[in-house]
Amino acid sequence: MIVKCLNCPKVFNIPDERLPTGKKVIFPCPDCKGTIELDLRPKSAREGALPAEKKQKEHLTGEALKKKILRNVKELPPMPQTVLKAREIMANPKSDFKELAQLFETDQAIATKILKIANSPYYGYSGKVSSIQRASLVLGHKTLGELITIGGTASLLGHRLEGYGLDAGALWKHSLAVAFGARIIANNKEPALSNDAFTSGLIHDAGKLILDQYIKERWELFEEFMADGQQTFLSAEKKILELD
């Protein structure tokens, strides 16, 4: 496609395969730094497109959006009952690990996740932890509790988030990395906060589960706002959702 900058006489020949189909593109001219706009949407889409300001008004923002989010927050999936029951068992000084092992026999999905993480190089028992009872013996009460929390959040944070462009499992893996990183920092700076740092890191992005549908509904506004490459996703959230 032949593209001419309207601010200077420069003409560019851009291969069609490098241009995104069906989108509006804005980029700076390499010579004069002026703005070049290409509308590659079908004619019908261009004619029916509303100005960004008008489209923005069609969606709730700020305080009104916050109230809607709070009304709908109960729709989020709860923590698995197996995890909640496991915490009760571990908090009871009269309980034993056999009771915990029997509980996880009823939920093999979470048990499998726990054992997979327990056998990761991080804990140093690669291939040696074959059961929840074995995990309790080699890892200890505190670490097992941590693994149970991780296994439970996997089902919460493991969904695909279309608004944020995250594949299934991507948010959980990122949150897990942040959790371990936060604990390492806490161990070096303030060991007493190690557990709190780990949990905080694990759920630091949980708000994305709530906001994802609202971002998906407004995705065209996000694309337009960030089209020049100068704006971050965070600044787009603040501008379009009017939430911080």
JSON list of C-alpha atoms in Angstrom, two decimals:
[
{"chain": "A", "resi": 1, "resn": "MET", "atom": "CA", "xyz": [0.00, 0.00, 0.00]},
{"chain": "A", "resi": 2, "resn": "ILE", "atom": "CA", "xyz": [1.26, 3.47, -0.93]},
{"chain": "A", "resi": 3, "resn": "VAL", "atom": "CA", "xyz": [1.00, 5.81, 2.06]},
{"chain": "A", "resi": 4, "resn": "LYS", "atom": "CA", "xyz": [1.71, 9.55, 1.92]},
{"chain": "A", "resi": 5, "resn": "CYS", "atom": "CA", "xyz": [2.38, 11.72, 4.94]},
{"chain": "A", "resi": 6, "resn": "LEU", "atom": "CA", "xyz": [0.08, 14.77, 4.88]},
{"chain": "A", "resi": 7, "resn": "ASN", "atom": "CA", "xyz": [2.59, 16.82, 6.89]},
{"chain": "A", "resi": 8, "resn": "CYS", "atom": "CA", "xyz": [5.57, 16.34, 4.57]},
{"chain": "A", "resi": 9, "resn": "PRO", "atom": "CA", "xyz": [6.10, 15.02, 1.01]},
{"chain": "A", "resi": 10, "resn": "LYS", "atom": "CA", "xyz": [7.40, 11.65, 2.19]},
{"chain": "A", "resi": 11, "resn": "VAL", "atom": "CA", "xyz": [5.78, 8.60, 0.52]},
{"chain": "A", "resi": 12, "resn": "PHE", "atom": "CA", "xyz": [6.00, 5.07, 1.90]},
{"chain": "A", "resi": 13, "resn": "ASN", "atom": "CA", "xyz": [5.37, 1.71, 0.27]},
{"chain": "A", "resi": 14, "resn": "ILE", "atom": "CA", "xyz": [4.19, -0.60, 3.05]},
{"chain": "A", "resi": 15, "resn": "PRO", "atom": "CA", "xyz": [3.71, -4.32, 2.22]},
{"chain": "A", "resi": 16, "resn": "ASP", "atom": "CA", "xyz": [0.07, -5.30, 2.66]},
{"chain": "A", "resi": 17, "resn": "GLU", "atom": "CA", "xyz": [0.98, -8.27, 4.84]},
{"chain": "A", "resi": 18, "resn": "ARG", "atom": "CA", "xyz": [2.45, -5.89, 7.42]},
{"chain": "A", "resi": 19, "resn": "LEU", "atom": "CA", "xyz": [-0.80, -3.99, 7.81]},
{"chain": "A", "resi": 20, "resn": "PRO", "atom": "CA", "xyz": [-3.49, -5.24, 10.24]},
{"chain": "A", "resi": 21, "resn": "THR", "atom": "CA", "xyz": [-6.69, -6.14, 8.43]},
{"chain": "A", "resi": 22, "resn": "GLY", "atom": "CA", "xyz": [-9.88, -4.37, 9.41]},
{"chain": "A", "resi": 23, "resn": "LYS", "atom": "CA", "xyz": [-8.33, -1.92, 11.88]},
{"chain": "A", "resi": 24, "resn": "LYS", "atom": "CA", "xyz": [-7.58, 1.77, 12.20]},
{"chain": "A", "resi": 25, "resn": "VAL", "atom": "CA", "xyz": [-3.82, 2.40, 12.41]},
{"chain": "A", "resi": 26, "resn": "ILE", "atom": "CA", "xyz": [-2.03, 5.50, 13.68]},
{"chain": "A", "resi": 27, "resn": "PHE", "atom": "CA", "xyz": [1.77, 5.86, 13.61]},
{"chain": "A", "resi": 28, "resn": "PRO", "atom": "CA", "xyz": [4.37, 8.66, 13.48]},
{"chain": "A", "resi": 29, "resn": "CYS", "atom": "CA", "xyz": [6.10, 9.65, 10.23]},
{"chain": "A", "resi": 30, "resn": "PRO", "atom": "CA", "xyz": [9.80, 8.67, 10.49]},
{"chain": "A", "resi": 31, "resn": "ASP", "atom": "CA", "xyz": [10.83, 11.92, 8.75]},
{"chain": "A", "resi": 32, "resn": "CYS", "atom": "CA", "xyz": [8.72, 14.74, 10.20]},
{"chain": "A", "resi": 33, "resn": "LYS", "atom": "CA", "xyz": [7.28, 12.89, 13.23]},
{"chain": "A", "resi": 34, "resn": "GLY", "atom": "CA", "xyz": [3.79, 13.94, 12.14]},
{"chain": "A", "resi": 35, "resn": "THR", "atom": "CA", "xyz": [0.84, 11.59, 12.58]},
{"chain": "A", "resi": 36, "resn": "ILE", "atom": "CA", "xyz": [-0.18, 9.21, 9.79]},
{"chain": "A", "resi": 37, "resn": "GLU", "atom": "CA", "xyz": [-3.62, 7.64, 10.00]},
{"chain": "A", "resi": 38, "resn": "LEU", "atom": "CA", "xyz": [-4.82, 4.63, 8.00]},
{"chain": "A", "resi": 39, "resn": "ASP", "atom": "CA", "xyz": [-8.38, 3.39, 8.28]},
{"chain": "A", "resi": 40, "resn": "LEU", "atom": "CA", "xyz": [-8.30, -0.21, 7.03]},
{"chain": "A", "resi": 41, "resn": "ARG", "atom": "CA", "xyz": [-11.81, -1.05, 8.20]},
{"chain": "A", "resi": 42, "resn": "PRO", "atom": "CA", "xyz": [-14.51, -1.96, 5.64]},
{"chain": "A", "resi": 43, "resn": "LYS", "atom": "CA", "xyz": [-16.44, 1.03, 4.28]},
{"chain": "A", "resi": 44, "resn": "SER", "atom": "CA", "xyz": [-19.61, -0.04, 6.10]},
{"chain": "A", "resi": 45, "resn": "ALA", "atom": "CA", "xyz": [-17.73, -0.14, 9.42]},
{"chain": "A", "resi": 46, "resn": "ARG", "atom": "CA", "xyz": [-16.17, 3.27, 8.81]},
{"chain": "A", "resi": 47, "resn": "GLU", "atom": "CA", "xyz": [-19.49, 4.88, 7.97]},
{"chain": "A", "resi": 48, "resn": "GLY", "atom": "CA", "xyz": [-21.20, 3.34, 10.97]},
{"chain": "A", "resi": 49, "resn": "ALA", "atom": "CA", "xyz": [-18.41, 4.14, 13.40]},
{"chain": "A", "resi": 50, "resn": "LEU", "atom": "CA", "xyz": [-19.24, 6.53, 16.20]},
{"chain": "A", "resi": 51, "resn": "PRO", "atom": "CA", "xyz": [-16.78, 9.11, 17.52]},
{"chain": "A", "resi": 52, "resn": "ALA", "atom": "CA", "xyz": [-14.81, 7.83, 20.52]},
{"chain": "A", "resi": 53, "resn": "GLU", "atom": "CA", "xyz": [-16.44, 10.41, 22.80]},
{"chain": "A", "resi": 54, "resn": "LYS", "atom": "CA", "xyz": [-19.94, 9.20, 21.87]},
{"chain": "A", "resi": 55, "resn": "LYS", "atom": "CA", "xyz": [-19.01, 5.54, 22.24]},
{"chain": "A", "resi": 56, "resn": "GLN", "atom": "CA", "xyz": [-17.51, 6.32, 25.63]},
{"chain": "A", "resi": 57, "resn": "LYS", "atom": "CA", "xyz": [-20.83, 7.77, 26.79]},
{"chain": "A", "resi": 58, "resn": "GLU", "atom": "CA", "xyz": [-22.60, 4.52, 25.89]},
{"chain": "A", "resi": 59, "resn": "HIS", "atom": "CA", "xyz": [-20.72, 2.72, 28.69]},
{"chain": "A", "resi": 60, "resn": "LEU", "atom": "CA", "xyz": [-20.78, 3.22, 32.43]},
{"chain": "A", "resi": 61, "resn": "THR", "atom": "CA", "xyz": [-17.68, 4.81, 33.93]},
{"chain": "A", "resi": 62, "resn": "GLY", "atom": "CA", "xyz": [-16.33, 5.97, 37.28]},
{"chain": "A", "resi": 63, "resn": "GLU", "atom": "CA", "xyz": [-18.63, 5.68, 40.28]},
{"chain": "A", "resi": 64, "resn": "ALA", "atom": "CA", "xyz": [-21.53, 4.20, 38.27]},
{"chain": "A", "resi": 65, "resn": "LEU", "atom": "CA", "xyz": [-19.27, 1.43, 36.93]},
{"chain": "A", "resi": 66, "resn": "LYS", "atom": "CA", "xyz": [-17.86, 0.80, 40.40]},
{"chain": "A", "resi": 67, "resn": "LYS", "atom": "CA", "xyz": [-21.37, 0.28, 41.80]},
{"chain": "A", "resi": 68, "resn": "LYS", "atom": "CA", "xyz": [-22.18, -2.19, 39.01]},
{"chain": "A", "resi": 69, "resn": "ILE", "atom": "CA", "xyz": [-18.95, -4.10, 39.65]},
{"chain": "A", "resi": 70, "resn": "LEU", "atom": "CA", "xyz": [-19.69, -4.35, 43.36]},
{"chain": "A", "resi": 71, "resn": "ARG", "atom": "CA", "xyz": [-23.21, -5.63, 42.62]},
{"chain": "A", "resi": 72, "resn": "ASN", "atom": "CA", "xyz": [-21.84, -8.32, 40.31]},
{"chain": "A", "resi": 73, "resn": "VAL", "atom": "CA", "xyz": [-18.74, -9.31, 42.28]},
{"chain": "A", "resi": 74, "resn": "LYS", "atom": "CA", "xyz": [-20.66, -12.23, 43.83]},
{"chain": "A", "resi": 75, "resn": "GLU", "atom": "CA", "xyz": [-20.70, -13.83, 40.38]},
{"chain": "A", "resi": 76, "resn": "LEU", "atom": "CA", "xyz": [-16.99, -14.62, 40.67]},
{"chain": "A", "resi": 77, "resn": "PRO", "atom": "CA", "xyz": [-16.25, -18.32, 41.24]},
{"chain": "A", "resi": 78, "resn": "PRO", "atom": "CA", "xyz": [-15.63, -19.10, 44.94]},
{"chain": "A", "resi": 79, "resn": "MET", "atom": "CA", "xyz": [-12.58, -20.82, 46.37]},
{"chain": "A", "resi": 80, "resn": "PRO", "atom": "CA", "xyz": [-13.05, -24.62, 45.98]},
{"chain": "A", "resi": 81, "resn": "GLN", "atom": "CA", "xyz": [-14.73, -26.24, 49.00]},
{"chain": "A", "resi": 82, "resn": "THR", "atom": "CA", "xyz": [-11.88, -28.76, 49.21]},
{"chain": "A", "resi": 83, "resn": "VAL", "atom": "CA", "xyz": [-9.41, -25.97, 49.86]},
{"chain": "A", "resi": 84, "resn": "LEU", "atom": "CA", "xyz": [-11.62, -24.32, 52.49]},
{"chain": "A", "resi": 85, "resn": "LYS", "atom": "CA", "xyz": [-12.13, -27.65, 54.27]},
{"chain": "A", "resi": 86, "resn": "ALA", "atom": "CA", "xyz": [-8.38, -28.35, 54.11]},
{"chain": "A", "resi": 87, "resn": "ARG", "atom": "CA", "xyz": [-7.69, -25.06, 55.87]},
{"chain": "A", "resi": 88, "resn": "GLU", "atom": "CA", "xyz": [-10.14, -26.00, 58.61]},
{"chain": "A", "resi": 89, "resn": "ILE", "atom": "CA", "xyz": [-8.39, -29.33, 59.12]},
{"chain": "A", "resi": 90, "resn": "MET", "atom": "CA", "xyz": [-4.95, -27.73, 59.25]},
{"chain": "A", "resi": 91, "resn": "ALA", "atom": "CA", "xyz": [-6.15, -25.09, 61.72]},
{"chain": "A", "resi": 92, "resn": "ASN", "atom": "CA", "xyz": [-7.40, -27.81, 64.09]},
{"chain": "A", "resi": 93, "resn": "PRO", "atom": "CA", "xyz": [-4.53, -29.01, 66.34]},
{"chain": "A", "resi": 94, "resn": "LYS", "atom": "CA", "xyz": [-6.39, -32.30, 66.98]},
{"chain": "A", "resi": 95, "resn": "SER", "atom": "CA", "xyz": [-6.55, -33.25, 63.28]},
{"chain": "A", "resi": 96, "resn": "ASP", "atom": "CA", "xyz": [-3.94, -35.36, 61.50]},
{"chain": "A", "resi": 97, "resn": "PHE", "atom": "CA", "xyz": [-2.59, -35.52, 57.97]},
{"chain": "A", "resi": 98, "resn": "LYS", "atom": "CA", "xyz": [-4.49, -38.75, 57.24]},
{"chain": "A", "resi": 99, "resn": "GLU", "atom": "CA", "xyz": [-7.71, -36.75, 57.42]},
{"chain": "A", "resi": 100, "resn": "LEU", "atom": "CA", "xyz": [-6.23, -34.23, 55.00]},
{"chain": "A", "resi": 101, "resn": "ALA", "atom": "CA", "xyz": [-5.13, -36.97, 52.61]},
{"chain": "A", "resi": 102, "resn": "GLN", "atom": "CA", "xyz": [-8.62, -38.51, 52.67]},
{"chain": "A", "resi": 103, "resn": "LEU", "atom": "CA", "xyz": [-10.12, -35.12, 51.83]},
{"chain": "A", "resi": 104, "resn": "PHE", "atom": "CA", "xyz": [-7.99, -34.71, 48.72]},
{"chain": "A", "resi": 105, "resn": "GLU", "atom": "CA", "xyz": [-8.89, -38.20, 47.53]},
{"chain": "A", "resi": 106, "resn": "THR", "atom": "CA", "xyz": [-12.27, -36.63, 46.69]},
{"chain": "A", "resi": 107, "resn": "ASP", "atom": "CA", "xyz": [-10.71, -33.86, 44.57]},
{"chain": "A", "resi": 108, "resn": "GLN", "atom": "CA", "xyz": [-7.97, -35.32, 42.41]},
{"chain": "A", "resi": 109, "resn": "ALA", "atom": "CA", "xyz": [-7.76, -32.21, 40.22]},
{"chain": "A", "resi": 110, "resn": "ILE", "atom": "CA", "xyz": [-6.48, -30.01, 43.04]},
{"chain": "A", "resi": 111, "resn": "ALA", "atom": "CA", "xyz": [-4.42, -32.85, 44.52]},
{"chain": "A", "resi": 112, "resn": "THR", "atom": "CA", "xyz": [-2.65, -33.29, 41.18]},
{"chain": "A", "resi": 113, "resn": "LYS", "atom": "CA", "xyz": [-1.83, -29.57, 41.02]},
{"chain": "A", "resi": 114, "resn": "ILE", "atom": "CA", "xyz": [-0.46, -29.62, 44.57]},
{"chain": "A", "resi": 115, "resn": "LEU", "atom": "CA", "xyz": [1.77, -32.64, 43.89]},
{"chain": "A", "resi": 116, "resn": "LYS", "atom": "CA", "xyz": [3.00, -31.15, 40.61]},
{"chain": "A", "resi": 117, "resn": "ILE", "atom": "CA", "xyz": [4.13, -27.99, 42.38]},
{"chain": "A", "resi": 118, "resn": "ALA", "atom": "CA", "xyz": [5.55, -29.98, 45.32]},
{"chain": "A", "resi": 119, "resn": "ASN", "atom": "CA", "xyz": [7.76, -31.88, 42.86]},
{"chain": "A", "resi": 120, "resn": "SER", "atom": "CA", "xyz": [9.02, -28.71, 41.17]},
{"chain": "A", "resi": 121, "resn": "PRO", "atom": "CA", "xyz": [12.74, -27.84, 41.46]},
{"chain": "A", "resi": 122, "resn": "TYR", "atom": "CA", "xyz": [11.84, -24.92, 43.75]},
{"chain": "A", "resi": 123, "resn": "TYR", "atom": "CA", "xyz": [11.12, -27.25, 46.68]},
{"chain": "A", "resi": 124, "resn": "GLY", "atom": "CA", "xyz": [13.99, -29.62, 45.94]},
{"chain": "A", "resi": 125, "resn": "TYR", "atom": "CA", "xyz": [11.97, -32.85, 45.99]},
{"chain": "A", "resi": 126, "resn": "SER", "atom": "CA", "xyz": [11.67, -33.52, 42.28]},
{"chain": "A", "resi": 127, "resn": "GLY", "atom": "CA", "xyz": [9.83, -36.82, 41.75]},
{"chain": "A", "resi": 128, "resn": "LYS", "atom": "CA", "xyz": [9.86, -37.72, 45.46]},
{"chain": "A", "resi": 129, "resn": "VAL", "atom": "CA", "xyz": [6.42, -36.48, 46.53]},
{"chain": "A", "resi": 130, "resn": "SER", "atom": "CA", "xyz": [3.79, -38.96, 45.39]},
{"chain": "A", "resi": 131, "resn": "SER", "atom": "CA", "xyz": [0.91, -38.27, 47.79]},
{"chain": "A", "resi": 132, "resn": "ILE", "atom": "CA", "xyz": [-0.57, -35.52, 49.98]},
{"chain": "A", "resi": 133, "resn": "GLN", "atom": "CA", "xyz": [0.47, -37.47, 53.08]},
{"chain": "A", "resi": 134, "resn": "ARG", "atom": "CA", "xyz": [4.04, -37.71, 51.77]},
{"chain": "A", "resi": 135, "resn": "ALA", "atom": "CA", "xyz": [3.97, -33.99, 51.02]},
{"chain": "A", "resi": 136, "resn": "SER", "atom": "CA", "xyz": [3.01, -33.26, 54.62]},
{"chain": "A", "resi": 137, "resn": "LEU", "atom": "CA", "xyz": [5.98, -35.29, 55.88]},
{"chain": "A", "resi": 138, "resn": "VAL", "atom": "CA", "xyz": [8.72, -33.91, 53.65]},
{"chain": "A", "resi": 139, "resn": "LEU", "atom": "CA", "xyz": [7.49, -30.34, 53.25]},
{"chain": "A", "resi": 140, "resn": "GLY", "atom": "CA", "xyz": [5.95, -29.62, 56.64]},
{"chain": "A", "resi": 141, "resn": "HIS", "atom": "CA", "xyz": [2.69, -28.08, 57.77]},
{"chain": "A", "resi": 142, "resn": "LYS", "atom": "CA", "xyz": [3.44, -24.51, 56.68]},
{"chain": "A", "resi": 143, "resn": "THR", "atom": "CA", "xyz": [4.60, -25.34, 53.16]},
{"chain": "A", "resi": 144, "resn": "LEU", "atom": "CA", "xyz": [1.74, -27.78, 52.59]},
{"chain": "A", "resi": 145, "resn": "GLY", "atom": "CA", "xyz": [-0.72, -25.04, 53.52]},
{"chain": "A", "resi": 146, "resn": "GLU", "atom": "CA", "xyz": [0.97, -22.80, 50.96]},
{"chain": "A", "resi": 147, "resn": "LEU", "atom": "CA", "xyz": [0.64, -25.48, 48.28]},
{"chain": "A", "resi": 148, "resn": "ILE", "atom": "CA", "xyz": [-3.05, -25.96, 49.06]},
{"chain": "A", "resi": 149, "resn": "THR", "atom": "CA", "xyz": [-3.60, -22.21, 48.59]},
{"chain": "A", "resi": 150, "resn": "ILE", "atom": "CA", "xyz": [-1.74, -22.35, 45.27]},
{"chain": "A", "resi": 151, "resn": "GLY", "atom": "CA", "xyz": [-3.79, -25.34, 44.11]},
{"chain": "A", "resi": 152, "resn": "GLY", "atom": "CA", "xyz": [-7.01, -23.54, 44.99]},
{"chain": "A", "resi": 153, "resn": "THR", "atom": "CA", "xyz": [-6.14, -20.30, 43.20]},
{"chain": "A", "resi": 154, "resn": "ALA", "atom": "CA", "xyz": [-5.22, -22.23, 40.05]},
{"chain": "A", "resi": 155, "resn": "SER", "atom": "CA", "xyz": [-8.90, -22.78, 39.30]},
{"chain": "A", "resi": 156, "resn": "LEU", "atom": "CA", "xyz": [-9.70, -19.12, 40.01]},
{"chain": "A", "resi": 157, "resn": "LEU", "atom": "CA", "xyz": [-6.84, -17.53, 38.09]},
{"chain": "A", "resi": 158, "resn": "GLY", "atom": "CA", "xyz": [-6.57, -20.12, 35.34]},
{"chain": "A", "resi": 159, "resn": "HIS", "atom": "CA", "xyz": [-9.31, -18.83, 33.05]},
{"chain": "A", "resi": 160, "resn": "ARG", "atom": "CA", "xyz": [-8.75, -17.10, 29.71]},
{"chain": "A", "resi": 161, "resn": "LEU", "atom": "CA", "xyz": [-9.16, -13.32, 29.95]},
{"chain": "A", "resi": 162, "resn": "GLU", "atom": "CA", "xyz": [-10.14, -12.03, 26.52]},
{"chain": "A", "resi": 163, "resn": "GLY", "atom": "CA", "xyz": [-10.20, -8.37, 27.52]},
{"chain": "A", "resi": 164, "resn": "TYR", "atom": "CA", "xyz": [-6.60, -8.51, 28.72]},
{"chain": "A", "resi": 165, "resn": "GLY", "atom": "CA", "xyz": [-5.55, -10.85, 25.91]},
{"chain": "A", "resi": 166, "resn": "LEU", "atom": "CA", "xyz": [-4.39, -13.56, 28.35]},
{"chain": "A", "resi": 167, "resn": "ASP", "atom": "CA", "xyz": [-4.61, -17.24, 27.45]},
{"chain": "A", "resi": 168, "resn": "ALA", "atom": "CA", "xyz": [-5.90, -19.78, 29.96]},
{"chain": "A", "resi": 169, "resn": "GLY", "atom": "CA", "xyz": [-3.34, -20.27, 32.73]},
{"chain": "A", "resi": 170, "resn": "ALA", "atom": "CA", "xyz": [-1.27, -17.18, 31.87]},
{"chain": "A", "resi": 171, "resn": "LEU", "atom": "CA", "xyz": [-2.55, -15.09, 34.79]},
{"chain": "A", "resi": 172, "resn": "TRP", "atom": "CA", "xyz": [-2.04, -17.94, 37.24]},
{"chain": "A", "resi": 173, "resn": "LYS", "atom": "CA", "xyz": [1.56, -18.56, 36.12]},
{"chain": "A", "resi": 174, "resn": "HIS", "atom": "CA", "xyz": [2.33, -14.85, 36.36]},
{"chain": "A", "resi": 175, "resn": "SER", "atom": "CA", "xyz": [0.73, -14.61, 39.81]},
{"chain": "A", "resi": 176, "resn": "LEU", "atom": "CA", "xyz": [2.69, -17.64, 40.99]},
{"chain": "A", "resi": 177, "resn": "ALA", "atom": "CA", "xyz": [5.96, -16.08, 39.84]},
{"chain": "A", "resi": 178, "resn": "VAL", "atom": "CA", "xyz": [5.11, -12.82, 41.63]},
{"chain": "A", "resi": 179, "resn": "ALA", "atom": "CA", "xyz": [4.17, -14.74, 44.81]},
{"chain": "A", "resi": 180, "resn": "PHE", "atom": "CA", "xyz": [7.50, -16.56, 44.98]},
{"chain": "A", "resi": 181, "resn": "GLY", "atom": "CA", "xyz": [9.39, -13.39, 44.10]},
{"chain": "A", "resi": 182, "resn": "ALA", "atom": "CA", "xyz": [7.56, -11.46, 46.83]},
{"chain": "A", "resi": 183, "resn": "ARG", "atom": "CA", "xyz": [8.42, -14.11, 49.38]},
{"chain": "A", "resi": 184, "resn": "ILE", "atom": "CA", "xyz": [12.10, -14.09, 48.42]},
{"chain": "A", "resi": 185, "resn": "ILE", "atom": "CA", "xyz": [12.21, -10.31, 48.88]},
{"chain": "A", "resi": 186, "resn": "ALA", "atom": "CA", "xyz": [10.36, -10.57, 52.22]},
{"chain": "A", "resi": 187, "resn": "ASN", "atom": "CA", "xyz": [12.76, -13.26, 53.46]},
{"chain": "A", "resi": 188, "resn": "ASN", "atom": "CA", "xyz": [15.66, -10.92, 52.74]},
{"chain": "A", "resi": 189, "resn": "LYS", "atom": "CA", "xyz": [14.07, -7.76, 54.13]},
{"chain": "A", "resi": 190, "resn": "GLU", "atom": "CA", "xyz": [11.40, -8.73, 56.67]},
{"chain": "A", "resi": 191, "resn": "PRO", "atom": "CA", "xyz": [11.06, -12.52, 57.23]},
{"chain": "A", "resi": 192, "resn": "ALA", "atom": "CA", "xyz": [8.04, -12.08, 59.50]},
{"chain": "A", "resi": 193, "resn": "LEU", "atom": "CA", "xyz": [6.06, -10.86, 56.48]},
{"chain": "A", "resi": 194, "resn": "SER", "atom": "CA", "xyz": [7.01, -13.82, 54.29]},
{"chain": "A", "resi": 195, "resn": "ASN", "atom": "CA", "xyz": [3.57, -15.50, 54.29]},
{"chain": "A", "resi": 196, "resn": "ASP", "atom": "CA", "xyz": [1.69, -12.24, 53.79]},
{"chain": "A", "resi": 197, "resn": "ALA", "atom": "CA", "xyz": [4.01, -11.30, 50.94]},
{"chain": "A", "resi": 198, "resn": "PHE", "atom": "CA", "xyz": [3.44, -14.66, 49.26]},
{"chain": "A", "resi": 199, "resn": "THR", "atom": "CA", "xyz": [-0.36, -14.43, 49.50]},
{"chain": "A", "resi": 200, "resn": "SER", "atom": "CA", "xyz": [-0.37, -10.80, 48.36]},
{"chain": "A", "resi": 201, "resn": "GLY", "atom": "CA", "xyz": [1.73, -11.69, 45.34]},
{"chain": "A", "resi": 202, "resn": "LEU", "atom": "CA", "xyz": [-0.56, -14.58, 44.49]},
{"chain": "A", "resi": 203, "resn": "ILE", "atom": "CA", "xyz": [-3.72, -12.45, 44.40]},
{"chain": "A", "resi": 204, "resn": "HIS", "atom": "CA", "xyz": [-2.23, -9.07, 43.35]},
{"chain": "A", "resi": 205, "resn": "ASP", "atom": "CA", "xyz": [-3.87, -9.26, 39.90]},
{"chain": "A", "resi": 206, "resn": "ALA", "atom": "CA", "xyz": [-7.17, -10.83, 40.98]},
{"chain": "A", "resi": 207, "resn": "GLY", "atom": "CA", "xyz": [-8.94, -7.60, 40.03]},
{"chain": "A", "resi": 208, "resn": "LYS", "atom": "CA", "xyz": [-8.44, -8.55, 36.39]},
{"chain": "A", "resi": 209, "resn": "LEU", "atom": "CA", "xyz": [-11.02, -11.30, 36.86]},
{"chain": "A", "resi": 210, "resn": "ILE", "atom": "CA", "xyz": [-13.57, -8.61, 37.67]},
{"chain": "A", "resi": 211, "resn": "LEU", "atom": "CA", "xyz": [-12.57, -5.99, 35.10]},
{"chain": "A", "resi": 212, "resn": "ASP", "atom": "CA", "xyz": [-12.01, -8.31, 32.15]},
{"chain": "A", "resi": 213, "resn": "GLN", "atom": "CA", "xyz": [-15.59, -8.30, 30.85]},
{"chain": "A", "resi": 214, "resn": "TYR", "atom": "CA", "xyz": [-15.81, -4.50, 31.04]},
{"chain": "A", "resi": 215, "resn": "ILE", "atom": "CA", "xyz": [-12.55, -4.11, 29.10]},
{"chain": "A", "resi": 216, "resn": "LYS", "atom": "CA", "xyz": [-13.74, -6.61, 26.50]},
{"chain": "A", "resi": 217, "resn": "GLU", "atom": "CA", "xyz": [-16.95, -4.58, 26.01]},
{"chain": "A", "resi": 218, "resn": "ARG", "atom": "CA", "xyz": [-14.88, -1.41, 25.47]},
{"chain": "A", "resi": 219, "resn": "TRP", "atom": "CA", "xyz": [-12.00, -2.94, 23.51]},
{"chain": "A", "resi": 220, "resn": "GLU", "atom": "CA", "xyz": [-12.40, -0.63, 20.51]},
{"chain": "A", "resi": 221, "resn": "LEU", "atom": "CA", "xyz": [-11.99, 2.36, 22.82]},
{"chain": "A", "resi": 222, "resn": "PHE", "atom": "CA", "xyz": [-8.82, 0.81, 24.26]},
{"chain": "A", "resi": 223, "resn": "GLU", "atom": "CA", "xyz": [-7.40, 0.22, 20.79]},
{"chain": "A", "resi": 224, "resn": "GLU", "atom": "CA", "xyz": [-8.06, 3.80, 19.73]},
{"chain": "A", "resi": 225, "resn": "PHE", "atom": "CA", "xyz": [-6.57, 5.23, 22.92]},
{"chain": "A", "resi": 226, "resn": "MET", "atom": "CA", "xyz": [-3.35, 3.21, 22.58]},
{"chain": "A", "resi": 227, "resn": "ALA", "atom": "CA", "xyz": [-3.07, 3.41, 18.76]},
{"chain": "A", "resi": 228, "resn": "ASP", "atom": "CA", "xyz": [-0.16, 5.89, 18.75]},
{"chain": "A", "resi": 229, "resn": "GLY", "atom": "CA", "xyz": [1.97, 3.56, 20.88]},
{"chain": "A", "resi": 230, "resn": "GLN", "atom": "CA", "xyz": [2.54, 6.23, 23.50]},
{"chain": "A", "resi": 231, "resn": "GLN", "atom": "CA", "xyz": [-0.07, 5.12, 26.03]},
{"chain": "A", "resi": 232, "resn": "THR", "atom": "CA", "xyz": [0.08, 2.19, 28.44]},
{"chain": "A", "resi": 233, "resn": "PHE", "atom": "CA", "xyz": [-2.74, -0.25, 29.16]},
{"chain": "A", "resi": 234, "resn": "LEU", "atom": "CA", "xyz": [-2.89, 1.13, 32.70]},
{"chain": "A", "resi": 235, "resn": "SER", "atom": "CA", "xyz": [-3.38, 4.69, 31.48]},
{"chain": "A", "resi": 236, "resn": "ALA", "atom": "CA", "xyz": [-6.12, 3.40, 29.13]},
{"chain": "A", "resi": 237, "resn": "GLU", "atom": "CA", "xyz": [-7.90, 1.74, 32.06]},
{"chain": "A", "resi": 238, "resn": "LYS", "atom": "CA", "xyz": [-7.82, 4.98, 34.05]},
{"chain": "A", "resi": 239, "resn": "LYS", "atom": "CA", "xyz": [-9.01, 7.07, 31.11]},
{"chain": "A", "resi": 240, "resn": "ILE", "atom": "CA", "xyz": [-11.76, 4.80, 29.77]},
{"chain": "A", "resi": 241, "resn": "LEU", "atom": "CA", "xyz": [-13.05, 3.13, 32.93]},
{"chain": "A", "resi": 242, "resn": "GLU", "atom": "CA", "xyz": [-12.32, 6.18, 35.11]},
{"chain": "A", "resi": 243, "resn": "LEU", "atom": "CA", "xyz": [-11.21, 3.83, 37.85]},
{"chain": "A", "resi": 244, "resn": "ASP", "atom": "CA", "xyz": [-7.86, 3.59, 39.60]}
]
